Short mmCIF file of C-alpha atoms and ligand atoms in Angstrom, two decimals:
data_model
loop_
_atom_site.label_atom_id
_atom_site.label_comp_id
_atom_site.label_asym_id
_atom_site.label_seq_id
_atom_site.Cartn_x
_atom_site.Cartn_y
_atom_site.Cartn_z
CA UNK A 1 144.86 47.34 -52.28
CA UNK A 2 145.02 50.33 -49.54
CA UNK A 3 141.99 52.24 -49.29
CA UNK A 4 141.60 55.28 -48.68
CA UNK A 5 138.79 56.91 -46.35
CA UNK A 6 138.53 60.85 -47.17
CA UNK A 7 135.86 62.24 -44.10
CA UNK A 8 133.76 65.29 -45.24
CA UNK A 9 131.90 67.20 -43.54
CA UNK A 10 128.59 67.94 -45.96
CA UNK A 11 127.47 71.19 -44.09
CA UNK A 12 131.59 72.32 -44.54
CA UNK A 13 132.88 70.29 -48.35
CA UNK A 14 136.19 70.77 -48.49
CA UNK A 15 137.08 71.60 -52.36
CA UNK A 16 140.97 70.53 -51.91
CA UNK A 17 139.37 66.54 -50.66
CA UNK A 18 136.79 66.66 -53.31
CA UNK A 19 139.62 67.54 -55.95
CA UNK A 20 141.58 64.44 -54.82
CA UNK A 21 139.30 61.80 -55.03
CA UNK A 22 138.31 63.66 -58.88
CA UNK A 23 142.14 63.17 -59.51
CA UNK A 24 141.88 59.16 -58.53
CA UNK A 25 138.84 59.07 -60.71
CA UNK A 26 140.35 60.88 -63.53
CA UNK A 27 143.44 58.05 -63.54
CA UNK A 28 140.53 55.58 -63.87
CA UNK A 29 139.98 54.56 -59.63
CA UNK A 30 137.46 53.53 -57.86
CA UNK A 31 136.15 56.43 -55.47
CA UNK A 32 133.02 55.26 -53.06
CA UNK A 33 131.03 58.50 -52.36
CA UNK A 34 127.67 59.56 -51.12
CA UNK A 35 124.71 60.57 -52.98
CA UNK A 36 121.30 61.25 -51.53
CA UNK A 37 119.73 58.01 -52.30
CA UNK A 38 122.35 55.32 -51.20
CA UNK A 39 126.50 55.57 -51.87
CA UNK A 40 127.60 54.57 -55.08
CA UNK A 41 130.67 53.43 -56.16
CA UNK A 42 132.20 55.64 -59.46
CA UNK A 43 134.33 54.88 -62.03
CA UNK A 44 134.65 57.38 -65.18
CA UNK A 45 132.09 56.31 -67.39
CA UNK A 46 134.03 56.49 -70.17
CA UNK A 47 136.89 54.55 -69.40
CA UNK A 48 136.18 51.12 -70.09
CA UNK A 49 138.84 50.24 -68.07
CA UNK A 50 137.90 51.61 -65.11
CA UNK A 51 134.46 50.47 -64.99
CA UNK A 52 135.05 47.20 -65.06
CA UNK A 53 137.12 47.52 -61.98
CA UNK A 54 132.98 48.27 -60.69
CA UNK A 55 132.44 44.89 -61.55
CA UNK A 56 135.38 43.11 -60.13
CA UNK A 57 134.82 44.68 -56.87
CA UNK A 58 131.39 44.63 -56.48
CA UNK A 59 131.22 40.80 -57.89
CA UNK A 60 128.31 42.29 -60.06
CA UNK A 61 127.33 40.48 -63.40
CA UNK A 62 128.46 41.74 -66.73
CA UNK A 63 124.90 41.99 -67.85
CA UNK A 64 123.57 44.17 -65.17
CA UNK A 65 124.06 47.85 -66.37
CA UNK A 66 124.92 50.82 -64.71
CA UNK A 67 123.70 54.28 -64.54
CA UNK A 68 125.66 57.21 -65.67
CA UNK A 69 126.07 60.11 -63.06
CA UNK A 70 126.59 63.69 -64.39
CA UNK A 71 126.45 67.22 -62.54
CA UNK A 72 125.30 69.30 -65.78
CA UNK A 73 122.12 68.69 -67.53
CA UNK A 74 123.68 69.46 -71.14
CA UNK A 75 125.72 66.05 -70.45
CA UNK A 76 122.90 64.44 -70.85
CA UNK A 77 122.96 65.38 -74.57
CA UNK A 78 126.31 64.12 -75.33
CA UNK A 79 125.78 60.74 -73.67
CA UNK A 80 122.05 60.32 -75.42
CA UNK A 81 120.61 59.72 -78.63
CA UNK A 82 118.10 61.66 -78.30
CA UNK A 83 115.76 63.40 -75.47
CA UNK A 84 112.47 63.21 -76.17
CA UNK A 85 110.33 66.34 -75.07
CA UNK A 86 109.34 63.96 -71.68
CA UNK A 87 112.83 64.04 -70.64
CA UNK A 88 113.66 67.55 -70.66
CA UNK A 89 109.95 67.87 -68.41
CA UNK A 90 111.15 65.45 -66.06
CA UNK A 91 115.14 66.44 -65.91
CA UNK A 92 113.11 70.68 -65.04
CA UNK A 93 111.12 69.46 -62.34
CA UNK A 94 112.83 66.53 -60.68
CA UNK A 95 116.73 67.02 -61.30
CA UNK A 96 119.13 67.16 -59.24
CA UNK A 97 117.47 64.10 -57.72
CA UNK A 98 116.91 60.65 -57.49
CA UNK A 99 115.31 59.68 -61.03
CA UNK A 100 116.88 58.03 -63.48
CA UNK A 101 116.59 58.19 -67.37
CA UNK A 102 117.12 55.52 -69.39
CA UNK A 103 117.47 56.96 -72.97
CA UNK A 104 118.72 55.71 -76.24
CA UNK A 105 122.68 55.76 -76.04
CA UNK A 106 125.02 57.75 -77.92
CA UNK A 107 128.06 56.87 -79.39
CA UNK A 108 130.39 57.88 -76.77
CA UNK A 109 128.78 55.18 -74.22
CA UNK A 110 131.20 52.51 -73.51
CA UNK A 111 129.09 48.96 -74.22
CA UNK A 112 129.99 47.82 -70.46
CA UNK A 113 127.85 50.41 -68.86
CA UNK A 114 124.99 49.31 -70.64
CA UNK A 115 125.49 45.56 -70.82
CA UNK A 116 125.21 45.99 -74.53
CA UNK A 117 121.82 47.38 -74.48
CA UNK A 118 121.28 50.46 -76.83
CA UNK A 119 120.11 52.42 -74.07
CA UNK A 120 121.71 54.34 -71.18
CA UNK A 121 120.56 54.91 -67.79
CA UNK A 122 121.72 58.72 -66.43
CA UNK A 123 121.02 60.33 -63.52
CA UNK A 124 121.93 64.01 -61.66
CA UNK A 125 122.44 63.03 -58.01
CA UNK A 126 121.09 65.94 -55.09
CA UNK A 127 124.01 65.34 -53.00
CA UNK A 128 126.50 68.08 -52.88
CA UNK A 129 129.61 66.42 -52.68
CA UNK A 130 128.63 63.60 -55.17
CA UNK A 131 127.66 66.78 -57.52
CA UNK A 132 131.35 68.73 -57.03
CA UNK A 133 133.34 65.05 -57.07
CA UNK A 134 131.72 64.74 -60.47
CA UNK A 135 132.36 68.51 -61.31
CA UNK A 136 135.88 68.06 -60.61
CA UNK A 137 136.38 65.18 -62.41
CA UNK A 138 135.11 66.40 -65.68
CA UNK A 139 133.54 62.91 -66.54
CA UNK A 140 130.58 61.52 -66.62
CA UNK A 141 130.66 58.80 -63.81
CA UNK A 142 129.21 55.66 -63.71
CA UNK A 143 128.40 54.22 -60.38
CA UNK A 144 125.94 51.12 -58.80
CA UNK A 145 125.71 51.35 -55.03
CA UNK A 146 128.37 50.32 -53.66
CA UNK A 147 127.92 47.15 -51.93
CA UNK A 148 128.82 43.59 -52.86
CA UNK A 149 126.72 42.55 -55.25
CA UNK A 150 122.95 41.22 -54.17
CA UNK A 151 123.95 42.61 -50.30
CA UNK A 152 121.75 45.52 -49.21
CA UNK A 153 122.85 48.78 -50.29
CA UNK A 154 125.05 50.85 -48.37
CA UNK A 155 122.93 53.64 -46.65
CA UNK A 156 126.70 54.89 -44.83
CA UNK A 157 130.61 55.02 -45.07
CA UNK A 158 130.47 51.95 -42.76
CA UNK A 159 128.70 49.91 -44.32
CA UNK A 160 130.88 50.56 -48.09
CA UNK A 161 133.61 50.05 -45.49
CA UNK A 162 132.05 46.16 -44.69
CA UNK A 163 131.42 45.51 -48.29
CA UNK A 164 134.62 46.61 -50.21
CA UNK A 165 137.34 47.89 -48.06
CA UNK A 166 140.66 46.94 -49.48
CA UNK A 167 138.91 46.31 -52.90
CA UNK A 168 138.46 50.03 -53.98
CA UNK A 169 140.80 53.15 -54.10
CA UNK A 170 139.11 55.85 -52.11
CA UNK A 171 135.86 56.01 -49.34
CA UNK A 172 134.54 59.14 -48.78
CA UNK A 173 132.42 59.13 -45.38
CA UNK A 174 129.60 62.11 -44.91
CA UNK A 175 127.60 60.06 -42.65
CA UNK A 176 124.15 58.52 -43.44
CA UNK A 177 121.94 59.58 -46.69
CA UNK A 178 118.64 60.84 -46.48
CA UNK A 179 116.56 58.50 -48.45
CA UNK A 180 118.20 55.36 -48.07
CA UNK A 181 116.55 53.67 -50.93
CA UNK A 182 117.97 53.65 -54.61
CA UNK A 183 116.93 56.21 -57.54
CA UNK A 184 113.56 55.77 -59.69
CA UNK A 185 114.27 54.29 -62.81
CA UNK A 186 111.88 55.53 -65.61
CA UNK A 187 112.32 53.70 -69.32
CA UNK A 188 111.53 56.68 -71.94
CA UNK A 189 112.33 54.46 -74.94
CA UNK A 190 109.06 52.94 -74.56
CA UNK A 191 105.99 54.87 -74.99
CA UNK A 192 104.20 55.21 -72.58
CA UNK A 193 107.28 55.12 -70.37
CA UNK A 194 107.88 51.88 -68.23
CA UNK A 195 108.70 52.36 -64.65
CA UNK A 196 111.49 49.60 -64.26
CA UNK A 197 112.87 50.49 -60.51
CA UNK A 198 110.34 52.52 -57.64
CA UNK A 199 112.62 54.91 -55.91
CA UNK A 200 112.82 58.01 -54.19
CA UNK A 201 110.81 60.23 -56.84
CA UNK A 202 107.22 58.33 -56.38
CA UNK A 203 104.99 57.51 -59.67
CA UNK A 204 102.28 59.35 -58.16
CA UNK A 205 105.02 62.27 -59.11
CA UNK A 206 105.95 60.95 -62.15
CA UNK A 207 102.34 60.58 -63.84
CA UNK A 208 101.60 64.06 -62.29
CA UNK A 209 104.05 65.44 -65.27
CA UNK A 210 103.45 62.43 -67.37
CA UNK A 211 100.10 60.80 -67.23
CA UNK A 212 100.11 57.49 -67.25
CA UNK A 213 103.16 55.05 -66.96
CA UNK A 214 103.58 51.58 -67.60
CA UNK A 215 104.67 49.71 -64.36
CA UNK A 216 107.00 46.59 -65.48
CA UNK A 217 105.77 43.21 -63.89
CA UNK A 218 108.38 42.21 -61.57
CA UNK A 219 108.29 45.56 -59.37
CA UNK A 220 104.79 43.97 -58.13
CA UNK A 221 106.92 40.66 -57.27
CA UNK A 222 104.85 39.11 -59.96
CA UNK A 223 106.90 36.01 -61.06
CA UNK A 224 108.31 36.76 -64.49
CA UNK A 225 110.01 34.51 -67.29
CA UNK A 226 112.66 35.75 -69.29
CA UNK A 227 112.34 38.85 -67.65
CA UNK A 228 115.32 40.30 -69.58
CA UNK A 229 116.39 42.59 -71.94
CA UNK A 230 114.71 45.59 -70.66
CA UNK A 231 116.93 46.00 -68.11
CA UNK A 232 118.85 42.64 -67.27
CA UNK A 233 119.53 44.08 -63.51
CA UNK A 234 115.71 43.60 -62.40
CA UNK A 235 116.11 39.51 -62.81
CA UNK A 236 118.96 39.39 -59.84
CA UNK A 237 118.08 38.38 -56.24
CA UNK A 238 118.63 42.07 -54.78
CA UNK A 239 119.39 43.92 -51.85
CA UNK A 240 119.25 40.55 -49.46
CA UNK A 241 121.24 39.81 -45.65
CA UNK A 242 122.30 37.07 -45.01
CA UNK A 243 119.79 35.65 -43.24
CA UNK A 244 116.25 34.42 -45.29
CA UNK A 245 114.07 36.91 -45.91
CA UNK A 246 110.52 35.87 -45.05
CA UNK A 247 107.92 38.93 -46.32
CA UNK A 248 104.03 39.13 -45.22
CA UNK A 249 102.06 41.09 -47.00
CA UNK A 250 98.07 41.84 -45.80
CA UNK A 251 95.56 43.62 -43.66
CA UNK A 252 97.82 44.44 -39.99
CA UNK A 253 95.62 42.17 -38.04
CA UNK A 254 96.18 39.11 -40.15
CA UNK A 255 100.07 40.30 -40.87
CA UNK A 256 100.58 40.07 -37.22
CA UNK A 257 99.13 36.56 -36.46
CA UNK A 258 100.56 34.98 -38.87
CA UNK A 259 104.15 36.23 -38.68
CA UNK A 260 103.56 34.97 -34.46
CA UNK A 261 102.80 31.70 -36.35
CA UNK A 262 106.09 31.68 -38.35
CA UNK A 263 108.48 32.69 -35.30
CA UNK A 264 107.07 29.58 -33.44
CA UNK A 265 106.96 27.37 -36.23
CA UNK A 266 110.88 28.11 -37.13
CA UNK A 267 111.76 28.51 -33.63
CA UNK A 268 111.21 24.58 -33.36
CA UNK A 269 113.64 23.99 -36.40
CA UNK A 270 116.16 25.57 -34.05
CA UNK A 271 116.55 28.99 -35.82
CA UNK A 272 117.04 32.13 -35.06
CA UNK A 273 114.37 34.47 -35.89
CA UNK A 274 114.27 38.87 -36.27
CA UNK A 275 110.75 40.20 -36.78
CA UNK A 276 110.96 43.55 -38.40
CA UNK A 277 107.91 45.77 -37.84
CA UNK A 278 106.63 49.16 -38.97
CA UNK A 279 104.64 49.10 -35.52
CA UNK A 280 105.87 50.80 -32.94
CA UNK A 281 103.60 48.75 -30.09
CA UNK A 282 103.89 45.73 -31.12
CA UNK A 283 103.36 42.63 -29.42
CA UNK A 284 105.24 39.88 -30.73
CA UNK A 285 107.84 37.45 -28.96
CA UNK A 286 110.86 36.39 -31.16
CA UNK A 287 114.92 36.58 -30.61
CA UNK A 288 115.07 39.55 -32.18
CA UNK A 289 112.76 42.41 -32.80
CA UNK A 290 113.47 45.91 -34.97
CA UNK A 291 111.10 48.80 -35.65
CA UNK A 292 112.12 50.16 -38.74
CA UNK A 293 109.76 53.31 -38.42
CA UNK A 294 105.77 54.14 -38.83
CA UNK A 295 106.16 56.64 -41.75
CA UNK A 296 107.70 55.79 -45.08
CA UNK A 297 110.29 58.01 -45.54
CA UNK A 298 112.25 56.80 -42.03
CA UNK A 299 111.24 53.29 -43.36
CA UNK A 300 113.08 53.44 -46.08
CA UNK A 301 116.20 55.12 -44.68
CA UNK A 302 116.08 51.90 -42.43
CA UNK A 303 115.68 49.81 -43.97
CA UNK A 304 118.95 48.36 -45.98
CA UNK A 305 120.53 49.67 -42.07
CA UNK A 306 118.29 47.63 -40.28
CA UNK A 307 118.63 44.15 -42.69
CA UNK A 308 123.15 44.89 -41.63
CA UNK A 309 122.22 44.85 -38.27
CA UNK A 310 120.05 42.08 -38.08
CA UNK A 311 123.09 40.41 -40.05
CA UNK A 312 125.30 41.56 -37.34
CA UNK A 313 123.63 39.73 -34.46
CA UNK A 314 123.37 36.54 -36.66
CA UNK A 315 119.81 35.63 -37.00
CA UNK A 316 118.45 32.75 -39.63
CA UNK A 317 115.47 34.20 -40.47
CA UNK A 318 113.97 38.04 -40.80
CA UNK A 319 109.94 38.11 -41.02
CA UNK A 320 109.43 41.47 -42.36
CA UNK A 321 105.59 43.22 -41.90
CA UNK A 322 104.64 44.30 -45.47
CA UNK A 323 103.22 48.24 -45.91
CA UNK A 324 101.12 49.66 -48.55
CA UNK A 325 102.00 50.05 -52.21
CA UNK A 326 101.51 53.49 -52.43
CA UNK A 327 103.90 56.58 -52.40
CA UNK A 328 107.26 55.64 -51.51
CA UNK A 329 106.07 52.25 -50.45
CA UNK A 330 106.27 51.00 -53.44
CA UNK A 331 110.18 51.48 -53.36
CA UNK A 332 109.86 50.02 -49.96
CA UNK A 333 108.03 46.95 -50.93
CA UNK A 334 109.90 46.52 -53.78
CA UNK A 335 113.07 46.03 -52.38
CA UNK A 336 111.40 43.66 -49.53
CA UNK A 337 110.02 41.58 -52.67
CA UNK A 338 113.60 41.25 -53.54
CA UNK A 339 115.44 40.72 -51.12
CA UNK A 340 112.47 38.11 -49.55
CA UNK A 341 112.87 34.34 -50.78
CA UNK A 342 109.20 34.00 -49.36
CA UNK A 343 106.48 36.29 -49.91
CA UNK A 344 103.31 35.49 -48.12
CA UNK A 345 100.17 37.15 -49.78
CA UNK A 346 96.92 37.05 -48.45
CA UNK A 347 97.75 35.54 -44.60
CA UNK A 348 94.32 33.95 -44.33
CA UNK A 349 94.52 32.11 -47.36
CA UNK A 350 98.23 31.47 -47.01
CA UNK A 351 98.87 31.82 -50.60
CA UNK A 352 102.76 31.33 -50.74
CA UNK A 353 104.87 32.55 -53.50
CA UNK A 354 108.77 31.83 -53.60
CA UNK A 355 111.22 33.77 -55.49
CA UNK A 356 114.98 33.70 -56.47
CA UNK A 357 115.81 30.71 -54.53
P1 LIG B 1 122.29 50.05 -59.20
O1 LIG B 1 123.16 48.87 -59.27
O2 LIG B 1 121.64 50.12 -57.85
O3 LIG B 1 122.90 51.30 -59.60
O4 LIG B 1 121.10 49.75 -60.21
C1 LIG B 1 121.05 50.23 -61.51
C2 LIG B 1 119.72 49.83 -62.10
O5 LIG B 1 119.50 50.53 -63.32
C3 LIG B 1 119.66 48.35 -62.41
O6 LIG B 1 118.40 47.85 -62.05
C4 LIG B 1 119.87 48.33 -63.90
O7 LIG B 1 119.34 47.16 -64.51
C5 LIG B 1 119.18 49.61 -64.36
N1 LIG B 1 119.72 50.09 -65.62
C6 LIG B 1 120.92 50.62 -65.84
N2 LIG B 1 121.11 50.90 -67.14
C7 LIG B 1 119.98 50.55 -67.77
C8 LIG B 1 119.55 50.57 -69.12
N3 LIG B 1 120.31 51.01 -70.09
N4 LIG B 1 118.32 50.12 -69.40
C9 LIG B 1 117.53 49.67 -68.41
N5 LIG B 1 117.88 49.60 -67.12
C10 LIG B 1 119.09 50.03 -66.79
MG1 LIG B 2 122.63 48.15 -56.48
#
């Protein structure tokens, strides 16, 4: 297949390049595009048709549903059940944005965006193209990031460009996004609500509107059995390079003595080895070594750029410095959790927990 790579500027859109890549949605496409989290890549949402095209290209599992992308908040009343009074708070104060709802479906959802679940995820991106590509094309749009599936998620044009050139029909390239990790996704068909994905809105902001939320297991990279139904996506190794993912998690001191440890211990077996850090002055010897930034907002719009590169120069191993769980860290950490096949609590105690693997 020839893709197609539509450059817009987002400080100038162009209206005549947005209405193309609407028309190649409308005929049921595949159109890559920006949002402000990560770049997704939509399909209409209610052709059936089209969105399993997502699948094919993206290599993505049947039972790993998607979230619906609109650019008017009334949509969200013809693709729900019902919106309970929660909703409407949270769609005032935080949309456009990155939060996601996951409500009880209506009708008109197609059972491949949801996996068969009897709920729907939506979502009303900030980004101004992804909000007049979605105008244009008059559907609702379903779209996943668009990377292969389990691969970090694409944080620029390039990177959709590594992933699933050739596979898709359009790429539209605005540069880098400005969070860099993926939407929150908040459950409001339990009560209270479950947070089942940390993302860019924090749950600090969420419980300021909602009071408390339930926080589902697995975000805390607590091991979980038949994690399922909830939302089938969470059980998937996630967001990984190539190379082993090796996570410490602790007090700094004991963080950076015992990732030293690791470099030399896997530098006898011969590999490799990328130490990512959060601290600028570091001090530790290894083949490769990437600050990924010392606040969490530049962390996360790193990071998924950072795990390409060290991809790129072909290490084994990445020992990634764990932050703190609080704020947008929790995003962060989360998606170290899943992408790490090691996790190393506690460095003193070397308590050891594997995952996915
Ligand atoms: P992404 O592939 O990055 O767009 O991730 C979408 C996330 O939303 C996955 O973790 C899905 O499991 C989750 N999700 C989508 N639809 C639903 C739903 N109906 N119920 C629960 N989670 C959902
Ligand atoms: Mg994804």
């Amino acid at each position: 297949m020839k893709t197609k790579i539509i450059k817009i500027n987002p400080k100038n859109i162009e209206i005549s390049k947005i209405k193309a890549a609407a028309r190649i949605l409308r005929k049921g496409g595949l159109v890559a595009f920006p949002t402000e989290t990560v770049y997704g890549l939509g399909a209409d949402a209610l052709n059936p048709k089209a969105v399993k095209k997502i699948f094919e290209a993206k290599g993505r599992p049947a039972d790993n549903p998607l979230i619906v992308h609109i650019a008017d908040k009334e949509e969200v009343y013809r693709l729900a059940k019902e919106v309970p009074e929660e909703a409407e708070k949270l769609m005032d104060k935080f949309w456009p944005g990155p939060l996601t709802l996951v409500l009880k479906k209506s009708k008109i959802v197609p059972d491949i965006i949801t996996g068969g679940l009897d709920s729907v995820a939506i979502r009303m991106p900030a980004n101004k193209i992804a909000l007049a590509l979605i105008k244009e094309a008059k559907v609702p749009v379903a779209a996943p990031s668009a990377n292969l599936f389990s691969k970090p998620s694409p944080t620029s044009a390039e990177h959709v460009i590594q992933d699933l050139y050739g596979k898709i029909d359009v790429i539209i390239d605005s540069g880098e996004t400005e969070i860099g990790v993926e939407s929150t996704v908040l459950d409001l068909t339990t009560k209270p609500a479950t947070l089942l994905r940390p993302g860019g809105i924090t749950l600090e902001e969420l419980e300021r509107v909602l009071g408390k939320i339930k926080i589902h297991p697995i975000i805390k990279g607590k091991k979980v059995k038949n994690i399922i139904a909830k939302s089938p996506g969470m059980k998937y190794k996630h967001y990984s390079p190539n190379a082993d993912v090796i996570l410490v998690e602790g007090a700094y001191q004991e963080v950076k003595k015992r990732i030293q440890k690791l470099v030399y211990k896997h530098k006898k077996e011969g590999k490799n080895i990328g130490v990512m850090t959060a601290n600028e002055n570091h001090e530790y010897k290894a083949d490769l070594i990437k600050f990924v930034g010392n606040d969490f907002n530049t962390i996360a719009k790193n990071l998924f750029k950072i795990f390409r590169e060290f991809d790129k120069e072909k290490v084994d191993i990445i020992i990634a410095e764990g932050v703190s769980d609080k704020g947008l860290g929790l995003a962060i950490m989360n998606r170290l959790r899943k992408a790490a096949y090691e996790i190393i609590k506690n460095p003193r105690k070397a308590s050891i927990i594997k995952i996915f693997k």
